[in-house]
């Protein structure tokens, strides 16, 4: 466990989405990896992808991906 005053030096969290059909990538990096940042990334995807396109996400079991607000998205 880390102490309350631990500072992550030189690290970042990268969120990325890959369109296998076109080869395009949507990516954004954040200082932290919380559900707030992940939701911002999901909204970035929403803005970039046509509304009528089916979207499939592949996620791991990280707790950030399972919060109520993320599930609501």
Tab-separated table of N, CA and C in Angstrom:
chain	number	residue	atom	x	y	z
A	1	UNK	N	0.834	-1.193	0.000
A	1	UNK	CA	0.000	0.000	0.000
A	1	UNK	C	0.864	1.237	0.000
A	2	UNK	N	0.319	2.275	-0.588
A	2	UNK	CA	1.028	3.551	-0.637
A	2	UNK	C	0.538	4.460	0.486
A	3	UNK	N	1.398	5.333	0.922
A	3	UNK	CA	1.013	6.286	1.956
A	3	UNK	C	0.141	7.383	1.354
A	4	UNK	N	-0.538	8.131	2.212
A	4	UNK	CA	-1.451	9.180	1.753
A	4	UNK	C	-0.738	10.301	1.007
A	5	UNK	N	0.552	10.464	1.251
A	5	UNK	CA	1.286	11.560	0.612
A	5	UNK	C	2.150	11.095	-0.572
A	6	UNK	N	1.925	9.868	-1.036
A	6	UNK	CA	2.685	9.331	-2.168
A	6	UNK	C	2.385	10.130	-3.438
A	7	UNK	N	3.423	10.466	-4.196
A	7	UNK	CA	3.276	11.206	-5.451
A	7	UNK	C	3.831	10.341	-6.572
A	8	UNK	N	3.047	10.153	-7.624
A	8	UNK	CA	3.494	9.358	-8.769
A	8	UNK	C	4.357	10.238	-9.664
A	9	UNK	N	5.628	10.020	-9.678
A	9	UNK	CA	6.554	10.816	-10.478
A	9	UNK	C	6.714	10.194	-11.864
A	10	UNK	N	6.379	10.969	-12.886
A	10	UNK	CA	6.641	10.534	-14.246
A	10	UNK	C	5.751	9.431	-14.766
A	11	UNK	N	4.592	9.228	-14.176
A	11	UNK	CA	3.689	8.192	-14.665
A	11	UNK	C	2.418	8.836	-15.193
A	12	UNK	N	1.738	8.111	-16.055
A	12	UNK	CA	0.487	8.595	-16.622
A	12	UNK	C	-0.403	7.404	-16.931
A	13	UNK	N	-1.667	7.649	-17.125
A	13	UNK	CA	-2.605	6.608	-17.541
A	13	UNK	C	-3.035	6.898	-18.963
A	14	UNK	N	-2.923	5.894	-19.814
A	14	UNK	CA	-3.299	6.037	-21.212
A	14	UNK	C	-4.563	5.241	-21.470
A	15	UNK	N	-5.574	5.908	-22.012
A	15	UNK	CA	-6.785	5.244	-22.474
A	15	UNK	C	-6.759	5.301	-23.992
A	16	UNK	N	-7.085	4.194	-24.644
A	16	UNK	CA	-7.040	4.183	-26.105
A	16	UNK	C	-8.145	3.298	-26.656
A	17	UNK	N	-8.657	3.696	-27.816
A	17	UNK	CA	-9.659	2.918	-28.547
A	17	UNK	C	-9.148	2.750	-29.970
A	18	UNK	N	-9.315	1.557	-30.519
A	18	UNK	CA	-8.799	1.235	-31.843
A	18	UNK	C	-9.943	0.769	-32.731
A	19	UNK	N	-10.101	1.404	-33.870
A	19	UNK	CA	-11.098	1.001	-34.864
A	19	UNK	C	-10.414	0.044	-35.831
A	20	UNK	N	-10.736	-1.242	-35.725
A	20	UNK	CA	-10.045	-2.224	-36.560
A	20	UNK	C	-10.404	-2.086	-38.030
A	21	UNK	N	-11.557	-1.501	-38.332
A	21	UNK	CA	-11.961	-1.321	-39.724
A	21	UNK	C	-11.150	-0.268	-40.451
A	22	UNK	N	-10.920	0.851	-39.789
A	22	UNK	CA	-10.212	1.960	-40.439
A	22	UNK	C	-8.765	2.109	-39.973
A	23	UNK	N	-8.437	1.490	-38.849
A	23	UNK	CA	-7.095	1.632	-38.293
A	23	UNK	C	-6.908	2.899	-37.477
A	24	UNK	N	-7.979	3.649	-37.265
A	24	UNK	CA	-7.855	4.895	-36.503
A	24	UNK	C	-7.811	4.615	-35.001
A	25	UNK	N	-7.173	5.520	-34.295
A	25	UNK	CA	-7.004	5.388	-32.850
A	25	UNK	C	-7.518	6.649	-32.175
A	26	UNK	N	-8.252	6.460	-31.097
A	26	UNK	CA	-8.658	7.557	-30.222
A	26	UNK	C	-7.892	7.327	-28.927
A	27	UNK	N	-7.112	8.291	-28.512
A	27	UNK	CA	-6.297	8.105	-27.312
A	27	UNK	C	-6.243	9.391	-26.506
A	28	UNK	N	-6.128	9.226	-25.212
A	28	UNK	CA	-5.999	10.362	-24.305
A	28	UNK	C	-5.232	9.890	-23.078
A	29	UNK	N	-4.365	10.722	-22.572
A	29	UNK	CA	-3.661	10.355	-21.342
A	29	UNK	C	-4.092	11.289	-20.219
A	30	UNK	N	-4.079	10.738	-19.013
A	30	UNK	CA	-4.517	11.457	-17.826
A	30	UNK	C	-3.508	11.236	-16.708
A	31	UNK	N	-3.456	12.168	-15.792
A	31	UNK	CA	-2.557	12.029	-14.642
A	31	UNK	C	-3.022	10.930	-13.698
A	32	UNK	N	-4.333	10.719	-13.649
A	32	UNK	CA	-4.885	9.727	-12.728
A	32	UNK	C	-5.711	8.720	-13.502
A	33	UNK	N	-6.045	7.615	-12.834
A	33	UNK	CA	-6.814	6.548	-13.474
A	33	UNK	C	-8.030	6.232	-12.591
A	34	UNK	N	-8.952	7.197	-12.545
A	34	UNK	CA	-10.174	7.030	-11.757
A	34	UNK	C	-11.357	6.943	-12.708
A	35	UNK	N	-12.534	6.696	-12.146
A	35	UNK	CA	-13.705	6.596	-13.021
A	35	UNK	C	-14.017	7.930	-13.694
A	36	UNK	N	-13.665	9.055	-13.064
A	36	UNK	CA	-13.915	10.363	-13.676
A	36	UNK	C	-13.138	10.508	-14.989
A	37	UNK	N	-11.881	10.116	-14.976
A	37	UNK	CA	-11.071	10.199	-16.194
A	37	UNK	C	-11.565	9.207	-17.242
A	38	UNK	N	-11.942	8.023	-16.792
A	38	UNK	CA	-12.434	7.021	-17.736
A	38	UNK	C	-13.736	7.482	-18.385
A	39	UNK	N	-14.616	8.113	-17.617
A	39	UNK	CA	-15.857	8.652	-18.188
A	39	UNK	C	-15.576	9.756	-19.199
A	40	UNK	N	-14.587	10.593	-18.928
A	40	UNK	CA	-14.203	11.622	-19.911
A	40	UNK	C	-13.740	10.977	-21.211
A	41	UNK	N	-13.008	9.888	-21.089
A	41	UNK	CA	-12.555	9.180	-22.285
A	41	UNK	C	-13.741	8.557	-23.031
A	42	UNK	N	-14.686	7.985	-22.311
A	42	UNK	CA	-15.871	7.412	-22.959
A	42	UNK	C	-16.663	8.488	-23.693
A	43	UNK	N	-16.750	9.672	-23.120
A	43	UNK	CA	-17.439	10.776	-23.794
A	43	UNK	C	-16.674	11.218	-25.035
A	44	UNK	N	-15.348	11.139	-24.987
A	44	UNK	CA	-14.528	11.428	-26.163
A	44	UNK	C	-14.842	10.436	-27.284
A	45	UNK	N	-15.004	9.178	-26.925
A	45	UNK	CA	-15.388	8.161	-27.907
A	45	UNK	C	-16.768	8.481	-28.466
A	46	UNK	N	-17.709	8.828	-27.596
A	46	UNK	CA	-19.065	9.183	-28.047
A	46	UNK	C	-19.040	10.294	-29.086
A	47	UNK	N	-18.204	11.285	-28.865
A	47	UNK	CA	-18.119	12.415	-29.793
A	47	UNK	C	-17.481	12.030	-31.125
A	48	UNK	N	-16.602	11.030	-31.113
A	48	UNK	CA	-15.841	10.671	-32.310
A	48	UNK	C	-16.500	9.589	-33.162
A	49	UNK	N	-17.408	8.834	-32.570
A	49	UNK	CA	-18.002	7.685	-33.263
A	49	UNK	C	-19.421	8.036	-33.704
A	50	UNK	N	-19.795	7.681	-34.944
A	50	UNK	CA	-21.173	7.932	-35.392
A	50	UNK	C	-22.191	7.259	-34.466
A	51	UNK	N	-23.292	7.936	-34.214
A	51	UNK	CA	-24.299	7.447	-33.261
A	51	UNK	C	-24.906	6.108	-33.669
A	52	UNK	N	-25.000	5.841	-34.978
A	52	UNK	CA	-25.640	4.606	-35.433
A	52	UNK	C	-24.679	3.414	-35.475
A	53	UNK	N	-23.444	3.604	-35.077
A	53	UNK	CA	-22.442	2.541	-35.104
A	53	UNK	C	-22.477	1.763	-33.795
A	54	UNK	N	-22.527	0.432	-33.878
A	54	UNK	CA	-22.436	-0.399	-32.676
A	54	UNK	C	-21.009	-0.347	-32.152
A	55	UNK	N	-20.881	-0.175	-30.862
A	55	UNK	CA	-19.574	-0.035	-30.233
A	55	UNK	C	-19.392	-1.163	-29.231
A	56	UNK	N	-18.262	-1.838	-29.293
A	56	UNK	CA	-17.954	-2.925	-28.361
A	56	UNK	C	-16.674	-2.569	-27.617
A	57	UNK	N	-16.745	-2.606	-26.296
A	57	UNK	CA	-15.581	-2.297	-25.467
A	57	UNK	C	-15.046	-3.578	-24.850
A	58	UNK	N	-13.742	-3.707	-24.831
A	58	UNK	CA	-13.083	-4.816	-24.152
A	58	UNK	C	-12.327	-4.207	-22.979
A	59	UNK	N	-12.747	-4.584	-21.765
A	59	UNK	CA	-12.178	-3.997	-20.551
A	59	UNK	C	-11.666	-5.093	-19.636
A	60	UNK	N	-10.742	-4.739	-18.772
A	60	UNK	CA	-10.295	-5.680	-17.762
A	60	UNK	C	-11.165	-5.513	-16.513
A	61	UNK	N	-10.781	-6.157	-15.431
A	61	UNK	CA	-11.572	-6.121	-14.197
A	61	UNK	C	-11.205	-4.974	-13.271
A	62	UNK	N	-10.510	-3.979	-13.779
A	62	UNK	CA	-10.111	-2.849	-12.943
A	62	UNK	C	-11.356	-2.178	-12.366
A	63	UNK	N	-11.332	-1.826	-11.102
A	63	UNK	CA	-12.505	-1.275	-10.413
A	63	UNK	C	-13.057	-0.025	-11.094
A	64	UNK	N	-12.197	0.759	-11.722
A	64	UNK	CA	-12.625	1.969	-12.431
A	64	UNK	C	-13.670	1.651	-13.493
A	65	UNK	N	-13.567	0.494	-14.105
A	65	UNK	CA	-14.470	0.126	-15.197
A	65	UNK	C	-15.812	-0.396	-14.702
A	66	UNK	N	-15.975	-0.562	-13.381
A	66	UNK	CA	-17.189	-1.168	-12.841
A	66	UNK	C	-17.997	-0.248	-11.937
A	67	UNK	N	-17.697	1.036	-11.926
A	67	UNK	CA	-18.448	1.952	-11.068
A	67	UNK	C	-19.852	2.156	-11.639
A	68	UNK	N	-20.817	2.547	-10.815
A	68	UNK	CA	-22.183	2.754	-11.310
A	68	UNK	C	-22.271	3.757	-12.463
A	69	UNK	N	-21.524	4.839	-12.407
A	69	UNK	CA	-21.594	5.837	-13.478
A	69	UNK	C	-21.042	5.292	-14.789
A	70	UNK	N	-19.997	4.494	-14.708
A	70	UNK	CA	-19.444	3.886	-15.926
A	70	UNK	C	-20.426	2.858	-16.476
A	71	UNK	N	-21.024	2.052	-15.608
A	71	UNK	CA	-22.011	1.063	-16.065
A	71	UNK	C	-23.213	1.757	-16.701
A	72	UNK	N	-23.593	2.906	-16.177
A	72	UNK	CA	-24.722	3.665	-16.730
A	72	UNK	C	-24.418	4.159	-18.142
A	73	UNK	N	-23.161	4.504	-18.411
A	73	UNK	CA	-22.775	4.968	-19.732
A	73	UNK	C	-23.115	3.905	-20.740
